[in-house]
Coordinates of C-alpha atoms and ligand atoms in Angstrom, one line a residue:
M12 CA 18.5 10.5 -20.3
K13 CA 16.0 7.7 -20.5
V14 CA 15.2 6.2 -17.2
I15 CA 13.1 3.0 -16.8
L16 CA 11.0 2.8 -13.6
T17 CA 9.7 -0.5 -12.8
R18 CA 8.5 -3.2 -10.3
P19 CA 8.9 -6.9 -10.6
W20 CA 6.0 -9.0 -11.6
N21 CA 3.9 -10.7 -8.9
T22 CA 0.4 -12.3 -8.7
T23 CA -1.3 -9.6 -6.7
S24 CA -5.0 -9.1 -7.2
M25 CA -4.7 -5.6 -5.6
L26 CA -3.5 -4.0 -8.7
I27 CA -3.7 -0.2 -8.9
P28 CA -1.7 2.6 -10.5
N29 CA 1.6 3.0 -8.6
H30 CA 2.0 6.5 -7.2
G31 CA 5.6 6.0 -6.1
L32 CA 6.7 5.4 -9.7
G33 CA 4.3 8.0 -11.0
Y34 CA 5.8 10.7 -8.8
L35 CA 9.3 9.7 -9.5
A36 CA 8.5 10.0 -13.4
T37 CA 7.3 13.5 -12.9
A38 CA 10.3 14.5 -11.1
L39 CA 12.6 13.1 -13.6
R40 CA 10.7 14.7 -16.5
Q41 CA 10.7 18.1 -14.8
A42 CA 14.5 17.8 -14.7
G43 CA 14.6 17.1 -18.5
H44 CA 15.0 13.3 -18.4
D45 CA 12.8 10.9 -20.3
P46 CA 11.2 8.5 -17.7
V47 CA 9.5 5.3 -18.9
I48 CA 7.3 3.4 -16.5
I49 CA 7.2 -0.4 -17.1
D50 CA 4.7 -1.9 -14.7
C51 CA 5.7 -5.5 -14.9
I52 CA 2.7 -6.6 -12.7
R53 CA 0.1 -4.8 -14.9
D54 CA 1.9 -5.9 -18.2
R55 CA 2.7 -9.4 -16.8
L56 CA 6.4 -9.0 -17.7
H57 CA 8.7 -11.7 -16.5
A58 CA 12.5 -11.0 -16.5
D59 CA 13.1 -12.2 -20.1
A60 CA 10.2 -10.1 -21.6
F61 CA 11.3 -7.1 -19.5
V62 CA 14.8 -7.4 -20.8
R63 CA 13.4 -7.3 -24.3
R64 CA 11.6 -4.0 -23.5
V65 CA 14.9 -2.6 -21.9
L66 CA 16.8 -3.5 -25.1
H67 CA 14.3 -1.6 -27.0
E68 CA 14.2 1.5 -24.8
A69 CA 18.0 1.5 -24.2
P70 CA 17.8 3.4 -20.9
G71 CA 20.7 5.0 -19.0
L72 CA 19.4 3.9 -15.6
I73 CA 16.9 1.4 -14.4
G74 CA 15.0 1.9 -11.1
F75 CA 13.2 -0.9 -9.3
Q76 CA 10.6 -0.5 -6.7
V77 CA 11.1 -3.3 -4.1
Y78 CA 8.5 -4.6 -1.6
T79 CA 9.9 -7.1 0.9
F80 CA 7.9 -9.9 -0.7
D81 CA 9.4 -8.9 -4.1
L82 CA 12.9 -10.1 -2.9
P83 CA 12.7 -13.6 -4.5
T84 CA 11.1 -12.4 -7.7
L85 CA 13.6 -9.5 -8.1
R86 CA 16.6 -11.9 -8.5
P87 CA 15.8 -13.1 -12.1
Y88 CA 15.5 -9.5 -13.3
I89 CA 18.8 -8.5 -11.9
D90 CA 20.6 -11.5 -13.3
A91 CA 18.9 -11.1 -16.7
L92 CA 20.0 -7.4 -16.8
K93 CA 23.7 -8.1 -15.9
P94 CA 25.0 -8.6 -19.5
L95 CA 23.6 -5.2 -20.5
N96 CA 25.7 -3.3 -18.0
I97 CA 23.1 -0.6 -17.4
P98 CA 23.2 1.0 -13.9
V99 CA 20.5 -0.2 -11.6
V100 CA 19.0 1.4 -8.6
T101 CA 16.4 0.1 -6.1
G102 CA 14.1 2.0 -3.7
G103 CA 10.7 1.7 -2.0
P104 CA 9.7 -0.1 1.1
H105 CA 12.4 -2.9 1.5
P106 CA 15.5 -0.8 0.5
S107 CA 14.2 2.0 2.6
A108 CA 13.4 -0.1 5.7
A109 CA 16.4 -2.6 5.4
P110 CA 19.2 -1.2 3.3
A111 CA 21.9 -3.4 4.8
D112 CA 19.8 -6.5 4.2
M113 CA 19.1 -5.3 0.5
I114 CA 22.9 -4.8 -0.1
R115 CA 23.5 -8.2 1.4
R116 CA 21.0 -9.9 -0.8
F117 CA 21.9 -7.9 -3.9
P118 CA 25.6 -6.9 -3.7
D119 CA 25.5 -6.9 -7.5
V120 CA 23.1 -4.0 -7.5
P121 CA 25.3 -0.9 -7.2
L122 CA 22.8 1.8 -6.0
L123 CA 19.9 2.1 -3.5
I124 CA 17.9 5.1 -2.4
R125 CA 16.2 5.2 1.0
G126 CA 13.0 7.2 1.4
E127 CA 11.1 9.4 -1.0
A128 CA 13.3 9.6 -4.0
E129 CA 11.9 12.4 -6.2
S130 CA 14.9 14.6 -5.6
S131 CA 17.7 12.0 -4.9
L132 CA 16.8 10.0 -8.1
T133 CA 16.9 13.1 -10.2
I134 CA 20.3 14.1 -8.8
L135 CA 21.5 10.6 -9.6
A136 CA 20.1 10.6 -13.1
D137 CA 21.7 14.0 -13.7
A138 CA 25.1 12.6 -12.4
I139 CA 24.9 9.5 -14.5
A140 CA 24.0 11.4 -17.6
R141 CA 26.9 13.8 -17.0
H142 CA 29.5 11.1 -16.3
G143 CA 28.2 8.6 -18.9
G144 CA 27.9 6.0 -16.1
I145 CA 27.9 5.7 -12.3
P146 CA 30.0 8.6 -10.9
G147 CA 32.7 8.0 -8.2
P148 CA 32.0 7.5 -4.4
E149 CA 32.8 11.2 -3.6
L150 CA 29.8 12.4 -5.6
L151 CA 27.5 9.4 -4.7
E152 CA 28.0 10.3 -0.9
T153 CA 26.5 13.8 -1.5
I154 CA 23.2 12.3 -2.7
P155 CA 20.8 12.2 0.2
G156 CA 19.6 8.7 1.2
L157 CA 21.9 7.0 -1.4
V158 CA 23.6 3.7 -0.3
T159 CA 26.0 1.7 -2.3
P160 CA 27.6 -1.8 -1.4
T161 CA 30.5 0.0 0.1
T162 CA 28.6 2.4 2.3
T163 CA 29.6 1.8 6.0
D164 CA 26.5 1.6 8.1
P165 CA 23.7 2.0 5.5
E166 CA 21.1 2.4 8.1
S167 CA 22.7 5.7 9.2
R168 CA 21.8 7.2 5.8
S169 CA 18.6 8.6 6.7
C170 CA 15.4 8.3 4.6
V171 CA 14.6 11.5 2.7
L172 CA 11.1 13.1 3.1
N173 CA 9.8 15.8 0.8
P174 CA 8.8 18.9 2.9
D175 CA 6.5 20.4 0.2
L176 CA 4.2 17.8 -1.5
D177 CA 2.6 20.4 -3.8
S178 CA 6.0 21.1 -5.4
L179 CA 6.1 17.5 -6.6
G180 CA 3.2 18.1 -9.1
F181 CA 1.0 15.1 -9.9
P182 CA 2.1 11.6 -10.6
D183 CA 2.8 11.0 -14.4
W184 CA -0.8 9.8 -14.9
E185 CA -0.2 9.3 -18.7
Q186 CA 2.0 6.4 -17.8
I187 CA 0.0 5.0 -15.0
S188 CA -3.4 5.7 -16.6
P189 CA -6.3 4.5 -14.4
L190 CA -7.9 3.1 -17.6
S191 CA -5.0 0.7 -18.0
Y192 CA -5.6 -1.1 -14.6
P193 CA -8.1 -3.7 -13.7
I194 CA -11.6 -2.6 -12.9
A195 CA -11.7 -4.3 -9.5
P196 CA -9.0 -2.5 -7.6
Q197 CA -8.0 -2.9 -4.0
G198 CA -11.5 -2.4 -2.4
T199 CA -12.7 -4.8 -5.0
F200 CA -16.0 -2.9 -5.2
T201 CA -16.5 0.5 -6.7
R202 CA -19.7 2.4 -7.2
R203 CA -18.7 4.1 -10.4
L204 CA -16.1 3.5 -13.0
P205 CA -13.5 4.6 -14.0
V206 CA -11.7 5.0 -10.7
A207 CA -8.4 6.6 -9.8
P208 CA -6.4 6.3 -6.6
I209 CA -4.8 9.4 -5.1
I210 CA -2.5 10.3 -2.3
V211 CA -3.5 13.4 -0.4
T212 CA -1.2 13.2 2.6
R213 CA 2.0 11.3 3.5
G214 CA 3.2 10.0 6.9
C215 CA 1.6 8.8 10.1
P216 CA 2.6 9.8 13.7
Y217 CA 1.2 6.6 15.3
P218 CA 3.6 4.0 16.5
C219 CA 1.6 0.8 15.5
T220 CA 4.2 -1.9 15.6
F221 CA 3.0 -4.0 12.7
C222 CA 3.2 -1.0 10.2
A223 CA 6.3 -0.1 8.1
G224 CA 4.7 3.0 6.6
K225 CA 6.4 5.5 8.9
I226 CA 9.9 4.2 8.0
I227 CA 9.1 5.2 4.4
S228 CA 6.8 8.1 4.7
G229 CA 7.8 9.5 8.2
R230 CA 6.0 10.3 11.4
A231 CA 4.9 13.8 10.6
I232 CA 1.7 14.1 8.5
R233 CA 2.5 16.2 5.4
T234 CA -0.5 17.4 3.5
R235 CA -1.0 18.7 0.0
S236 CA -2.9 21.9 -0.3
V237 CA -6.6 21.2 -0.8
S238 CA -6.5 23.3 -4.0
H239 CA -3.7 21.2 -5.4
V240 CA -5.7 18.0 -4.7
M241 CA -8.7 19.6 -6.4
D242 CA -6.7 20.5 -9.5
E243 CA -5.6 16.8 -9.7
L244 CA -9.2 15.7 -9.5
H245 CA -10.3 18.0 -12.2
Y246 CA -7.3 16.8 -14.3
L247 CA -8.3 13.1 -13.8
V248 CA -12.0 13.9 -14.6
N249 CA -11.0 15.8 -17.8
T250 CA -8.3 13.4 -19.0
F251 CA -9.5 10.0 -18.1
G252 CA -13.2 10.6 -17.3
I253 CA -12.9 9.3 -13.8
R254 CA -16.1 9.2 -11.8
E255 CA -14.8 7.9 -8.5
F256 CA -11.5 8.2 -6.5
H257 CA -9.9 6.3 -3.7
I258 CA -7.7 7.9 -1.0
Q259 CA -4.7 5.7 -0.4
D260 CA -3.2 7.5 2.5
D261 CA -1.7 6.1 5.7
N262 CA -3.8 8.4 7.8
F263 CA -6.1 10.7 5.8
T264 CA -8.4 11.6 8.7
F265 CA -5.6 12.6 11.2
D266 CA -6.2 16.3 10.8
R267 CA -9.9 17.0 11.4
D268 CA -9.6 20.5 10.1
Y269 CA -7.9 19.5 7.0
V270 CA -10.5 16.8 6.2
L271 CA -13.3 19.3 6.7
A272 CA -11.6 21.9 4.4
F273 CA -11.1 19.1 1.8
C274 CA -14.8 18.0 2.0
Q275 CA -15.9 21.6 1.7
A276 CA -13.7 22.3 -1.4
L277 CA -14.9 19.1 -2.9
T278 CA -18.6 19.8 -2.3
N279 CA -18.0 23.3 -3.9
S280 CA -15.9 22.0 -6.8
G281 CA -18.7 21.2 -9.1
L282 CA -17.2 17.8 -9.6
D283 CA -19.6 14.8 -9.6
L284 CA -17.4 12.2 -7.9
V285 CA -17.8 9.6 -5.3
W286 CA -15.0 8.4 -3.3
S287 CA -13.8 6.0 -0.6
C288 CA -10.9 5.4 1.9
P289 CA -10.1 1.6 1.2
N290 CA -6.7 1.7 2.7
G291 CA -7.9 2.1 6.3
I292 CA -8.5 5.3 8.4
R293 CA -8.0 5.8 12.1
L294 CA -11.2 6.3 14.0
D295 CA -9.9 8.7 16.7
S296 CA -10.5 12.0 14.7
L297 CA -13.9 11.0 13.4
D298 CA -16.9 12.7 14.9
S299 CA -20.3 13.2 13.5
S300 CA -19.5 16.5 11.9
V301 CA -16.5 15.1 10.0
L302 CA -18.6 12.0 9.1
H303 CA -21.5 14.3 7.8
A304 CA -18.9 16.3 5.8
M305 CA -17.4 13.2 4.2
E306 CA -20.7 11.8 3.3
H307 CA -22.0 15.0 2.0
A308 CA -18.8 15.4 -0.2
G309 CA -19.5 11.9 -1.8
C310 CA -17.6 9.5 0.5
Y311 CA -19.5 6.2 0.4
S312 CA -17.1 3.7 1.9
V313 CA -14.3 3.5 4.4
A314 CA -12.1 0.8 5.8
V315 CA -11.1 1.1 9.5
G316 CA -8.2 -0.5 11.2
I317 CA -9.6 -2.4 14.2
E318 CA -6.9 -5.0 14.3
S319 CA -7.8 -7.0 17.4
G320 CA -10.6 -8.0 19.7
S321 CA -8.2 -8.1 22.6
Q322 CA -7.1 -5.1 24.5
R323 CA -3.9 -6.9 25.5
I324 CA -3.0 -7.3 21.9
L325 CA -3.9 -3.7 20.9
N326 CA -1.7 -2.6 23.6
L327 CA 1.2 -4.8 22.4
M328 CA 0.6 -3.4 18.9
R329 CA 0.8 0.1 20.3
K330 CA -2.3 0.9 18.7
Q331 CA -3.0 3.6 21.4
T332 CA -6.7 3.0 21.3
A333 CA -9.2 1.5 23.8
L334 CA -11.2 -1.4 22.3
G335 CA -14.4 0.2 23.6
D336 CA -13.7 3.4 21.7
L337 CA -13.1 1.5 18.5
I338 CA -16.4 -0.4 18.9
H339 CA -18.2 2.9 19.6
K340 CA -16.8 4.7 16.7
V341 CA -17.6 1.9 14.3
R342 CA -21.2 2.0 15.6
E343 CA -21.3 5.8 15.3
I344 CA -20.3 5.6 11.6
R345 CA -23.1 3.1 11.0
R346 CA -25.6 5.4 12.9
V347 CA -24.5 8.6 11.2
T348 CA -23.7 7.5 7.7
R349 CA -25.0 5.1 5.0
W350 CA -21.3 3.9 4.3
E351 CA -20.2 0.6 3.5
I352 CA -17.7 -0.3 6.3
T353 CA -14.8 -2.6 6.0
G354 CA -12.9 -3.8 9.1
F355 CA -9.2 -4.7 9.0
F356 CA -8.1 -7.3 11.5
I357 CA -4.6 -8.9 12.1
I358 CA -4.2 -12.2 13.8
G359 CA -1.1 -14.2 14.9
Y360 CA 0.7 -11.5 16.8
P361 CA 3.6 -12.8 18.8
G362 CA 2.3 -14.2 22.2
E363 CA -1.4 -14.0 21.0
T364 CA -3.4 -16.9 22.2
R365 CA -6.0 -18.8 20.4
E366 CA -8.7 -17.3 22.7
E367 CA -7.5 -13.9 21.7
M368 CA -7.8 -14.7 18.0
E369 CA -11.2 -16.1 18.6
A370 CA -12.1 -12.8 20.3
T371 CA -11.1 -11.0 17.1
I372 CA -13.2 -13.2 15.1
R373 CA -16.1 -12.7 17.3
L374 CA -15.7 -9.1 17.3
S375 CA -15.7 -8.9 13.6
R376 CA -19.2 -10.5 13.5
R377 CA -20.5 -8.3 16.4
L378 CA -19.6 -5.0 14.7
P379 CA -21.9 -3.5 12.1
L380 CA -19.4 -4.1 9.2
D381 CA -20.2 -5.0 5.6
K382 CA -16.8 -6.5 4.8
A383 CA -13.8 -7.8 6.9
N384 CA -10.3 -8.4 6.0
F385 CA -8.2 -10.7 8.1
G386 CA -4.5 -10.7 7.7
I387 CA -1.8 -12.9 9.4
L388 CA 0.8 -10.7 11.0
M389 CA 3.9 -10.0 8.9
P390 CA 7.0 -9.1 10.9
L391 CA 8.1 -6.6 8.3
P392 CA 11.6 -5.2 8.5
G393 CA 11.9 -2.1 10.5
T394 CA 8.6 -2.4 12.4
G395 CA 8.4 -2.6 16.2
V396 CA 7.1 -6.2 16.1
E397 CA 10.0 -7.5 14.0
P398 CA 12.5 -7.8 17.0
V399 CA 9.8 -9.3 19.1
A400 CA 9.1 -12.0 16.4
R401 CA 12.8 -12.6 16.1
A402 CA 12.9 -13.4 19.8
A403 CA 10.1 -15.8 19.2
G404 CA 12.0 -17.6 16.5
W405 CA 11.4 -15.6 13.2
N406 CA 14.5 -15.8 11.1
P407 CA 14.5 -12.9 8.7
D408 CA 17.2 -14.3 6.6
T409 CA 15.1 -17.3 5.5
D410 CA 11.5 -16.5 6.7
M411 CA 11.4 -13.2 5.0
L412 CA 11.6 -14.9 1.6
R413 CA 8.6 -17.0 2.3
M414 CA 6.4 -14.0 2.9
S415 CA 3.9 -13.0 0.2
E416 CA 1.0 -10.8 -0.1
Y417 CA -1.3 -13.0 1.9
R418 CA 1.1 -15.2 3.6
S419 CA 3.4 -14.9 6.5
P420 CA 5.3 -17.9 7.8
F421 CA 5.3 -16.4 11.3
T422 CA 2.9 -18.0 13.9
P423 CA 2.7 -17.3 17.7
A424 CA 4.2 -20.0 19.9
G425 CA 2.2 -23.2 20.1
I426 CA 0.3 -22.6 16.9
T427 CA 1.2 -24.3 13.6
Q428 CA 1.2 -22.9 10.1
R429 CA -1.7 -25.3 9.3
Q430 CA -3.7 -24.2 12.3
M431 CA -3.1 -20.5 11.5
R432 CA -4.4 -21.0 8.0
W433 CA -7.4 -22.8 9.5
I434 CA -8.1 -20.0 11.8
L435 CA -7.8 -17.5 9.0
T436 CA -10.3 -19.5 6.8
R437 CA -12.7 -19.7 9.7
A438 CA -12.5 -16.0 10.2
F439 CA -13.4 -15.3 6.6
V440 CA -16.1 -17.9 6.3
G441 CA -17.5 -17.0 9.8
F442 CA -17.7 -13.4 8.7
Y443 CA -19.1 -13.8 5.1
A444 CA -21.2 -16.9 5.5
R445 CA -24.2 -14.8 6.9
P446 CA -27.3 -14.1 4.7
R447 CA -27.2 -10.4 5.3
I448 CA -23.5 -10.0 4.4
I449 CA -23.4 -12.5 1.5
W450 CA -26.4 -11.0 0.0
R451 CA -25.1 -7.4 0.0
F452 CA -21.8 -8.7 -1.3
I453 CA -23.3 -10.5 -4.2
R454 CA -25.6 -7.5 -5.0
R455 CA -22.5 -5.3 -5.5
I456 CA -20.8 -7.6 -8.1
Q457 CA -20.9 -5.5 -11.3
S458 CA -19.3 -7.8 -13.9
P459 CA -18.1 -11.3 -14.6
D460 CA -14.5 -9.8 -14.5
Q461 CA -15.0 -8.5 -11.0
F462 CA -16.5 -11.9 -9.9
R463 CA -13.4 -13.6 -11.3
I464 CA -11.0 -11.4 -9.4
L465 CA -13.0 -11.9 -6.2
C466 CA -12.9 -15.6 -6.5
R467 CA -9.1 -15.5 -7.1
R468 CA -8.6 -13.3 -4.1
F469 CA -10.6 -15.6 -1.9
I470 CA -8.6 -18.6 -3.1
D471 CA -5.4 -16.7 -2.6
V472 CA -6.3 -16.0 0.9
V473 CA -7.5 -19.3 2.1
K474 CA -5.6 -21.8 0.1
P475 CA -3.3 -23.9 2.3
Ligands
B12_505 C1 -1.0 2.7 -1.0 C2 -0.5 1.4 -0.4 C3 -0.8 0.3 -1.1 C4 -1.7 0.2 -2.3 C5 -0.9 0.4 -3.5 C6 0.5 -0.2 -3.5 C7 1.3 -0.2 -4.8 N1 2.3 -0.9 -4.8 O1 0.8 0.3 -5.8 C8 -2.3 -1.3 -2.2 C9 -3.5 -1.1 -1.4 C10 -2.6 -1.9 -3.4 C11 -1.2 -2.0 -1.3 C12 -1.0 -3.3 -1.3 C13 -0.1 -3.9 -0.6 N2 0.7 -3.3 0.4 CO1 0.8 -1.5 0.6 N3 0.9 0.3 1.1 C14 0.4 1.4 0.6 C15 0.8 2.6 1.5 C16 -0.2 2.9 2.6 C17 1.2 3.9 0.8 C18 2.1 3.7 -0.4 C19 2.1 4.9 -1.3 O2 1.5 4.9 -2.3 N4 2.8 6.0 -0.8 C20 2.9 7.2 -1.5 C21 4.0 7.1 -2.7 C22 4.2 8.4 -3.4 O3 5.2 6.7 -2.1 P1 5.9 5.3 -2.1 O4 5.2 4.4 -2.9 O5 6.5 5.0 -0.9 O6 7.1 5.8 -3.2 C23 8.2 6.6 -2.7 C24 9.4 6.0 -2.1 O7 9.1 4.7 -1.6 C25 10.4 5.9 -3.2 N5 10.3 4.8 -4.2 C26 9.2 4.1 -4.6 N6 9.6 3.4 -5.6 C27 10.8 3.5 -5.9 C28 11.7 3.1 -7.0 C29 13.0 3.5 -7.1 C30 13.8 3.0 -8.1 C31 13.5 4.4 -6.1 C32 14.8 4.9 -6.1 C33 12.7 4.9 -5.0 C34 11.3 4.5 -5.0 O8 10.1 7.2 -3.9 C35 8.7 7.3 -4.0 C36 8.3 8.7 -4.2 O9 8.5 9.5 -3.1 C37 2.2 2.0 2.3 C38 2.5 2.7 3.5 C39 3.6 3.7 3.3 N7 3.5 4.8 3.9 O10 4.6 3.4 2.5 C40 1.8 0.6 2.3 C41 3.0 -0.5 2.2 C42 4.0 0.0 1.2 N8 2.3 -1.8 1.8 C43 2.8 -2.7 2.3 C44 2.3 -4.1 2.0 C45 3.0 -5.2 2.8 C46 1.3 -4.3 1.1 C47 0.7 -5.7 0.7 C48 1.6 -6.9 0.7 C49 -0.5 -5.9 1.5 C50 -0.3 -6.3 2.8 N9 -0.5 -7.6 3.0 O11 -0.1 -5.5 3.7 C51 0.1 -5.4 -0.7 C52 1.1 -5.6 -1.9 C53 0.5 -5.1 -3.1 C54 1.5 -5.3 -4.3 N10 1.7 -6.5 -4.7 O12 2.0 -4.4 -5.0 C55 3.9 -2.5 3.3 C56 5.3 -2.7 2.6 C57 6.3 -3.2 3.6 C58 7.4 -3.9 2.9 N11 8.5 -3.8 3.6 O13 7.3 -4.4 1.9 C59 3.6 -1.0 3.6 C60 4.8 -0.1 4.0 C61 2.5 -0.9 4.7 C62 2.8 -1.9 5.8 N12 2.0 -3.0 5.9 O14 3.6 -1.6 6.7 N13 -0.5 -1.1 -0.6

């Protein structure tokens, strides 16, 4: 059966091949289905243009990946699809973290799957193909993680996690070819092109209250075998000529021994690749031998989650790190490696004072960082901070819809939206408007296209 896998259009400038859809396509294909990935962000497809594609493909099932900030943009797609009477299923971050909310907002979408859906989506597609439409509730109830508008207590349907990542194969790279995505991906800068993002591990055991990752990917770290990852890199080099890869994991450096084995294998692989970890790694497990091994294996850049310059806020975030240790580790990276280091910071935590935000801004300038990224706290559904934000006036029913990639309508008590944006702008300007930083930054711009994307991202972030 033909199955369309898609995500609604948005204006993100962090556009990279989507692993979630890629792995689902592989699972469906292995089961004999005919998956078609339509990336509405990459292909700039609004609802009407998407429906035209759907009519052309005539699928038996359509699956939407939904982030929380996709909720407003998803509606026109669902409305436009209604007359076609094709079964629709949603999955990904929002349906996984907030299934009841998803059903409430989209009672007209008959199916939702929580968690990693390689197996459940395949079972569902098999059942739809067999029945010539959505099967009855008795069968649906047997599909792990599946929720329908009549499911009592959707939150009790637990998220599915794949125990064996190697068995999933590779994402369907032909359909999410790295060559079909913009050349300035998430980290904005690359050293060599083309570049492919990969997922090596899934899950993260840390309880950080601002992150929703563990709801979708679980608390236990699951690793692919090193040889499986090497096979994928060989495939990416041979098929697309990639010369660089980016590890997009939640917590790649969690298991020190695994990282050392990975680096050893990469060094011995004969592959001439450079790589980076632009999604943020934890600093705890990094010591000089790991840093040396990573650099020797071609790593040239990492992003590190520092989050706050206030120990009180780090404690509230349940980051489980001492500020002093964070500072020490960043300095150690600078001392031991020649890496480009990016710091991730969050401002606007419930109860955070202006002085604490200033401390974060000051810390960003004090650390030996090359780049810094400041985000305003988003009380994402299912996170530890969400109930705290609710108590401070956050109304998920309405406020969640005003959340976007760079915007969160939440502000700590006593601070207005305007003031928050001003603090954010000052943080960016304060960090980047220094000769050493700006000079390095400009030197790394490789093309007018990259410059254009950078300017757009800057405007996205700071515009009022
Ligand atoms: C890699 C990553 C990125 C990458 C790539 C994202 C992409 N869409 O291509 C980049 C860096 C670009 C990125 C950007 C952002 N991200 Co991000 N990202 C992640 C991260 C760390 C891993 C995602 C991943 O690739 N996992 C591996 C793949 C294989 O799994 P998966 O995508 O979850 O897919 C599985 C299931 O979700 C499900 N599934 C997925 N799609 C579908 C579709 C259907 C139909 C079905 C049935 C099932 C299904 O099955 C898949 C296979 O197992 C997650 C954390 C996490 N653990 O989830 C955050 C996360 C998903 N990101 C998040 C956010 C908020 C963002 C940003 C808004 C940035 C920000 N301000 O934080 C932007 C938005 C970008 C955009 N417009 O698309 C949130 C989402 C929370 C939410 N409720 O919406 C997460 C959970 C992190 C967090 N902050 O808590 N991100």
